[in-house]
PDB file of C-alpha atoms in Angstrom:
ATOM      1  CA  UNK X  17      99.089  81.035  65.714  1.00  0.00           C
ATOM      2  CA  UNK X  18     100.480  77.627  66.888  1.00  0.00           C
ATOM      3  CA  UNK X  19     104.392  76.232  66.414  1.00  0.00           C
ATOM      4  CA  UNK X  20     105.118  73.516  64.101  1.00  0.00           C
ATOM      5  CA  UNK X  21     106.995  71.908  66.168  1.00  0.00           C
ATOM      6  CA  UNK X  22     103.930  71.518  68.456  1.00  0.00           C
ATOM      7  CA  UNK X  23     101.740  69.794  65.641  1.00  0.00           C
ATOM      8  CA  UNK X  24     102.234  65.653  64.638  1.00  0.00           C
ATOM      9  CA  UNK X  25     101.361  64.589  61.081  1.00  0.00           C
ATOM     10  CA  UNK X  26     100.997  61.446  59.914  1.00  0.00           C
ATOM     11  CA  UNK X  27     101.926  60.409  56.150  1.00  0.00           C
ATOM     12  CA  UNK X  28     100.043  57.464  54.196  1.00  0.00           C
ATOM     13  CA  UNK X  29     101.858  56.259  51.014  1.00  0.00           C
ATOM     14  CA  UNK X  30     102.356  53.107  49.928  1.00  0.00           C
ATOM     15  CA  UNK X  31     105.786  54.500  47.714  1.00  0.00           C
ATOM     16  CA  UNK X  32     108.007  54.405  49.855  1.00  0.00           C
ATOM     17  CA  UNK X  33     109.747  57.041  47.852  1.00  0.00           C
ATOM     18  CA  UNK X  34     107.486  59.610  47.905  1.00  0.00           C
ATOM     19  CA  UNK X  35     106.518  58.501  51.508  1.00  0.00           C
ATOM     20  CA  UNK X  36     109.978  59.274  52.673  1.00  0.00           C
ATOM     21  CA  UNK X  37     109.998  62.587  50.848  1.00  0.00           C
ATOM     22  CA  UNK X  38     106.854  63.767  52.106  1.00  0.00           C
ATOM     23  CA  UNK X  39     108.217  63.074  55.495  1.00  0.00           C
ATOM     24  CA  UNK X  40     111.199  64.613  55.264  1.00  0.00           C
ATOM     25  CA  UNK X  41     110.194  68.463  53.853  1.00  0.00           C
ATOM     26  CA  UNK X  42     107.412  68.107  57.080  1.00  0.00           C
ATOM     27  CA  UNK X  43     110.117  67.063  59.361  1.00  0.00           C
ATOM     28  CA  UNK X  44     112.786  69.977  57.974  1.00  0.00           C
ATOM     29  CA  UNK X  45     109.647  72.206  58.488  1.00  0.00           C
ATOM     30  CA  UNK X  46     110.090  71.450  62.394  1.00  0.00           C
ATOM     31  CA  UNK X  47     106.670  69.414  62.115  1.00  0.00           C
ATOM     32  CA  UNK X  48     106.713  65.867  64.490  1.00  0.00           C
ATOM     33  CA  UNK X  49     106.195  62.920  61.944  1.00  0.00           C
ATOM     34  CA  UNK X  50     105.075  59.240  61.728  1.00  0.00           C
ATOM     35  CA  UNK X  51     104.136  57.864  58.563  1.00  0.00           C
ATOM     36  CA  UNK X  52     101.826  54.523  57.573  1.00  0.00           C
ATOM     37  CA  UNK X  53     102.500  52.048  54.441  1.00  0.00           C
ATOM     38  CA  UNK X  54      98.242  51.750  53.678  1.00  0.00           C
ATOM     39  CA  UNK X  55      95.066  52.733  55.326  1.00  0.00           C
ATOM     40  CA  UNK X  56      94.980  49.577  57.710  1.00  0.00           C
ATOM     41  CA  UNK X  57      98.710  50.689  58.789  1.00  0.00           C
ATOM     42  CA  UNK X  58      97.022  54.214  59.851  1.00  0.00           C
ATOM     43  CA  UNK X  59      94.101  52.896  61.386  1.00  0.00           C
ATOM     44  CA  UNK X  60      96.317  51.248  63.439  1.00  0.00           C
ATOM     45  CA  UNK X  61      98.317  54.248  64.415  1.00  0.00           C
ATOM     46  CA  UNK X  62      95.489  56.593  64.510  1.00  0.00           C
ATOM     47  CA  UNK X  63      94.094  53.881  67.396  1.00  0.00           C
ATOM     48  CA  UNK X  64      97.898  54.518  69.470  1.00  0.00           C
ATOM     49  CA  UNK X  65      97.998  58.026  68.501  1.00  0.00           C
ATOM     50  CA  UNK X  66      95.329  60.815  66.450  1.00  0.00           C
ATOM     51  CA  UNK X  67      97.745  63.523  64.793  1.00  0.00           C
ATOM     52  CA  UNK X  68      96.349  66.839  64.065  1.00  0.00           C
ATOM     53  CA  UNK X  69      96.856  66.099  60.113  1.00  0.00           C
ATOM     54  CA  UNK X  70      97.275  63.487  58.131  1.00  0.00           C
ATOM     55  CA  UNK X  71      98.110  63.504  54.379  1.00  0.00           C
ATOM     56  CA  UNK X  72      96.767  60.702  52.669  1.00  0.00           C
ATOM     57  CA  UNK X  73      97.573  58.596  49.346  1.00  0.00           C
ATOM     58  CA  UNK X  74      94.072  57.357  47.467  1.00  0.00           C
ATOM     59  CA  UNK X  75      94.944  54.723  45.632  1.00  0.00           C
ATOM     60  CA  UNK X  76      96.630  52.044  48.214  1.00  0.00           C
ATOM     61  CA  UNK X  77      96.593  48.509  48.397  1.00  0.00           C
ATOM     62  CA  UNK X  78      94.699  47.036  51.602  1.00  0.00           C
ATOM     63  CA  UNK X  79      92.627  49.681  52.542  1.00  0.00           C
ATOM     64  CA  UNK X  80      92.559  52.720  49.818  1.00  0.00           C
ATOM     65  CA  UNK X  81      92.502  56.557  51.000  1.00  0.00           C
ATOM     66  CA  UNK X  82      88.541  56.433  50.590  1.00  0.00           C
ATOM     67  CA  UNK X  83      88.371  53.638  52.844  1.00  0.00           C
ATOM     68  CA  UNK X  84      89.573  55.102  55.120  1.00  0.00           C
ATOM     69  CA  UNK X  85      88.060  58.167  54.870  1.00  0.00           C
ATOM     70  CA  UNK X  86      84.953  56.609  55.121  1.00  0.00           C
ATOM     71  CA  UNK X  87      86.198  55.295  58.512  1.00  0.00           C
ATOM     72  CA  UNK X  88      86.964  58.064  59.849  1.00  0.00           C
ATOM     73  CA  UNK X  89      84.210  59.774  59.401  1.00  0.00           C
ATOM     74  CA  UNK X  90      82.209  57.196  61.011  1.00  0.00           C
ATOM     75  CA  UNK X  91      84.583  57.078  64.185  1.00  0.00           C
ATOM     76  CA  UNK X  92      83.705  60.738  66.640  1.00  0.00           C
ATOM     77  CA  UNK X  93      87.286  60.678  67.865  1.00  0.00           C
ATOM     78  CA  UNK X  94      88.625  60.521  63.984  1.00  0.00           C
ATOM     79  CA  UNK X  95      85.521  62.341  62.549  1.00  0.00           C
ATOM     80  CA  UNK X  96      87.253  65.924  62.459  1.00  0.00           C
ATOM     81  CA  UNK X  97      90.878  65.143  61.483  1.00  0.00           C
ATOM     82  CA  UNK X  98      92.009  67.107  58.938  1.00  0.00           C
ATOM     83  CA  UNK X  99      93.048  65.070  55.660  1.00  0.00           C
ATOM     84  CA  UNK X 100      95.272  66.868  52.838  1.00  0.00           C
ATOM     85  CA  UNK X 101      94.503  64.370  49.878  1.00  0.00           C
ATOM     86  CA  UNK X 102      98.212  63.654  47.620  1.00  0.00           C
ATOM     87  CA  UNK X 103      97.488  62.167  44.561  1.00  0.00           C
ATOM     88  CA  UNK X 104      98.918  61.350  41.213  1.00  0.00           C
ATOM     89  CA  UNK X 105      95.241  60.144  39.763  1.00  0.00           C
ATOM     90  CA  UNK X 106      93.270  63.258  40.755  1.00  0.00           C
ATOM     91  CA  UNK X 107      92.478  64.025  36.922  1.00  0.00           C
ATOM     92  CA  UNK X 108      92.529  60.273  35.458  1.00  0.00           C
ATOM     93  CA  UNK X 109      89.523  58.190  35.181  1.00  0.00           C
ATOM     94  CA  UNK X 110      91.116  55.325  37.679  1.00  0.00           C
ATOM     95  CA  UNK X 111      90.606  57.341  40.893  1.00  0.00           C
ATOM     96  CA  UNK X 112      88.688  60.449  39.838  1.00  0.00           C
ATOM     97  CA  UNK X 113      85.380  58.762  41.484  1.00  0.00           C
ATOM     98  CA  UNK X 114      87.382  58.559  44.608  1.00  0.00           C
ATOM     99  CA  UNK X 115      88.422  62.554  44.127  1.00  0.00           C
ATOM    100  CA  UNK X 116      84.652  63.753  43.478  1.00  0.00           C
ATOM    101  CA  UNK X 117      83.421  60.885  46.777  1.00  0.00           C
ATOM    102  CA  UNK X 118      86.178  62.282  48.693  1.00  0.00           C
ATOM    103  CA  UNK X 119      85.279  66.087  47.754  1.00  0.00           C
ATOM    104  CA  UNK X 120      81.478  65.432  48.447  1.00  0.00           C
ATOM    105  CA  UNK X 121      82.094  63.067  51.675  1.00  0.00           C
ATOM    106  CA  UNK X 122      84.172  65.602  53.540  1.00  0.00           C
ATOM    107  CA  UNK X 123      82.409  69.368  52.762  1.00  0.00           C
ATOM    108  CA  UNK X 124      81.017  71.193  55.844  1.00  0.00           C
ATOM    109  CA  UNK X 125      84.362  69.916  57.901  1.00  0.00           C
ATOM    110  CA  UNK X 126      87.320  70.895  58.909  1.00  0.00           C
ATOM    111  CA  UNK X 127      89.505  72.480  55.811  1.00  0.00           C
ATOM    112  CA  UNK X 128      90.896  69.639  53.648  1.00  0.00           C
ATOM    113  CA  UNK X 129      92.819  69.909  49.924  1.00  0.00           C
ATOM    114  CA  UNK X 130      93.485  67.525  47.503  1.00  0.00           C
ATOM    115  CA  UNK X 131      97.126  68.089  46.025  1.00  0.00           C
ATOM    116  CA  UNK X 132      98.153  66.462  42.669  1.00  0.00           C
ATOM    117  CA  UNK X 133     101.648  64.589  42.664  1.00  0.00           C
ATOM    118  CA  UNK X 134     104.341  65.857  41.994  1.00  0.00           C
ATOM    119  CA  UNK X 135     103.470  67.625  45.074  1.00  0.00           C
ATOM    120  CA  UNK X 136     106.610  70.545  46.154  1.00  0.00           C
ATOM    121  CA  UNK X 137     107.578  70.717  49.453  1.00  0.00           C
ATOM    122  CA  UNK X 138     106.597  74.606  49.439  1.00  0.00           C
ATOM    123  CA  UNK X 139     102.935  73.886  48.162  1.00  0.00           C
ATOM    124  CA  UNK X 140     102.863  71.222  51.053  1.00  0.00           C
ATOM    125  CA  UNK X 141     104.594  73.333  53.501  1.00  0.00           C
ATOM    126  CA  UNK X 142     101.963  75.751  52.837  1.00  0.00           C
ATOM    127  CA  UNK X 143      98.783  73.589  52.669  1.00  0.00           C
ATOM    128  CA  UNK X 144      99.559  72.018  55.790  1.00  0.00           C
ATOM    129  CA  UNK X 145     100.396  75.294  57.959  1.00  0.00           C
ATOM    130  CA  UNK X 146      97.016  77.040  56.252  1.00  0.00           C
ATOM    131  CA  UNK X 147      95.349  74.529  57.831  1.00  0.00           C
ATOM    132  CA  UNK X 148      96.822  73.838  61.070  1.00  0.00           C
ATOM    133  CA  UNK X 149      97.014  77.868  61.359  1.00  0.00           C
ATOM    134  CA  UNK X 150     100.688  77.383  62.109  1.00  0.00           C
ATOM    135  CA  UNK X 151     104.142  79.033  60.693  1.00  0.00           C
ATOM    136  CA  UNK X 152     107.155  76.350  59.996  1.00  0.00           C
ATOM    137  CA  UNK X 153     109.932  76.584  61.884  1.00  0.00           C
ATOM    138  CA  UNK X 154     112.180  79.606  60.865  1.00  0.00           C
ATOM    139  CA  UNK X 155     113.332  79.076  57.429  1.00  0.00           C
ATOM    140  CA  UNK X 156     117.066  79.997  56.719  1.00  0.00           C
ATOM    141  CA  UNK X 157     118.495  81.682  53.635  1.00  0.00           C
ATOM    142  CA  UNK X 158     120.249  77.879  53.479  1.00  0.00           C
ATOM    143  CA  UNK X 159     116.821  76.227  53.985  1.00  0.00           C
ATOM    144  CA  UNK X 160     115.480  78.098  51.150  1.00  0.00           C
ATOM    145  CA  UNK X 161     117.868  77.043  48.480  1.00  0.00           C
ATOM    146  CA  UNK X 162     117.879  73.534  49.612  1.00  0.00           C
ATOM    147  CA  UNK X 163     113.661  73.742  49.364  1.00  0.00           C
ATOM    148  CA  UNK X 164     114.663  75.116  45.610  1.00  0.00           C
ATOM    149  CA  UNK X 165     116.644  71.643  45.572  1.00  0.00           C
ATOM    150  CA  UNK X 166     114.355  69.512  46.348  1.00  0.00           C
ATOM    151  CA  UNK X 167     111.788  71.252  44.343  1.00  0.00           C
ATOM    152  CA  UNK X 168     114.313  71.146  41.336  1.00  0.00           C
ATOM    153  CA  UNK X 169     115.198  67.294  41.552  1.00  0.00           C
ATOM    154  CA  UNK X 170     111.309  66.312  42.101  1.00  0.00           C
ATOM    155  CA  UNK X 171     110.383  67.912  38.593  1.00  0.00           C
ATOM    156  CA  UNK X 172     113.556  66.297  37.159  1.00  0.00           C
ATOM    157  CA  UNK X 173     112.623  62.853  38.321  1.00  0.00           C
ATOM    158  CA  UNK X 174     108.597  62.750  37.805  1.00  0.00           C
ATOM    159  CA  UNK X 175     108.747  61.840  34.452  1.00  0.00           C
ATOM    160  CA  UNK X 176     111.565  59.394  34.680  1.00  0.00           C
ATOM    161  CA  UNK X 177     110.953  56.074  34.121  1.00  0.00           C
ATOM    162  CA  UNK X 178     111.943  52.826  36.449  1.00  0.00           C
ATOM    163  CA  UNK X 179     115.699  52.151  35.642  1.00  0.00           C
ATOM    164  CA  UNK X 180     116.352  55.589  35.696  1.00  0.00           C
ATOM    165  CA  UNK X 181     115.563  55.856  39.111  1.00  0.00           C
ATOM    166  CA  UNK X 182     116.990  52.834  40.509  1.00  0.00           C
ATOM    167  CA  UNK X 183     120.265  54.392  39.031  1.00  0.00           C
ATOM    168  CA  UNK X 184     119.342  56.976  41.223  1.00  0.00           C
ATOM    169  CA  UNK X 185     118.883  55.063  44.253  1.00  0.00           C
ATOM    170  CA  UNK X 186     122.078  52.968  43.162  1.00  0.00           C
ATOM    171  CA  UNK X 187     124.048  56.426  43.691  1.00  0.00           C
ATOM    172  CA  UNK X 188     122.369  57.509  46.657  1.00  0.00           C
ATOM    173  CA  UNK X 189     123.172  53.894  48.362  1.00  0.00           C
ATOM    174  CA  UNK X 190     119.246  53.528  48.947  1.00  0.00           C
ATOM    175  CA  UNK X 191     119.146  50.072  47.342  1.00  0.00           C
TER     176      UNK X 191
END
């Protein structure tokens, strides 16, 4: 079993919100990090650097998560990256095609997941070291009650609606 810390992910979200979150339980995991705004923002990392994950947003303007799928699976140096699939629309009509093309495109390689947003950092956490066959960095008695945090505020904010959270970011100083 390999260290977390040896393992790169890369994180592609247009919200720059839930981009920054995403990053940040992977990162407190001990995980390296790098994260795109779209697909064409990851194709152009994955050309400087190829992680050994990537979590990927579907809907996304530019190039959408299926897009670049579909590119990747048509490139032999991209062709086996592992993709963990975060998406609020996995059950609505908008992107479900996406879900069932993306489920269908993928099968017979490498272990991918599709995870529905509000994703918690301990389903992530766990998703991502089941597949990269890794353990997070040691996790603290601290650690835990700040994942419990986190966890806590995401289910208090993903119903909230737009001035509600740029009161929040108004607090935080984030404006």
């Amino acid at each position: 079993m390999g260290k977390a810390s040896e393992k790169k992910i890369l994180v592609v979200d247009d919200e720059p919100d839930i981009r920054n979150f995403l990053t940040t339980c992977i990162q407190d995991a001990g995980f390296m990090v790098d994260s795109a705004v779209d697909g064409q923002d990851a194709l152009e990392k994955l050309e400087k650097e190829i992680p050994d994950l990537m979590t990927l947003d579907m809907v996304m303007p530019r190039k959408s998560g299926i897009e670049l799928i579909r590119t990747l699976r048509k490139n032999e140096k991209w062709s086996k990256l592992p993709v963990i699939v975060i998406t609020a629309h996995a059950r609505n009509e908008f992107a479900s095609e996406d879900i069932k093309s993306f489920n269908a495109f993928t099968s017979g390689l490498k272990p991918r997941r599709t995870i529905e947003k509000p994703v918690t950092p301990k389903v992530l956490l766990n998703t991502i070291c089941q597949i990269l066959d890794v353990e997070p960095e040691t996790v603290t008695a601290e650690d835990e009650e700040l994942l419990s945090d986190q966890e806590n505020l995401v289910k208090m904010i993903q119903n909230s609606d737009s001035t509600v959270l740029k009161q929040i970011k108004s607090l935080l100083g984030t404006d």
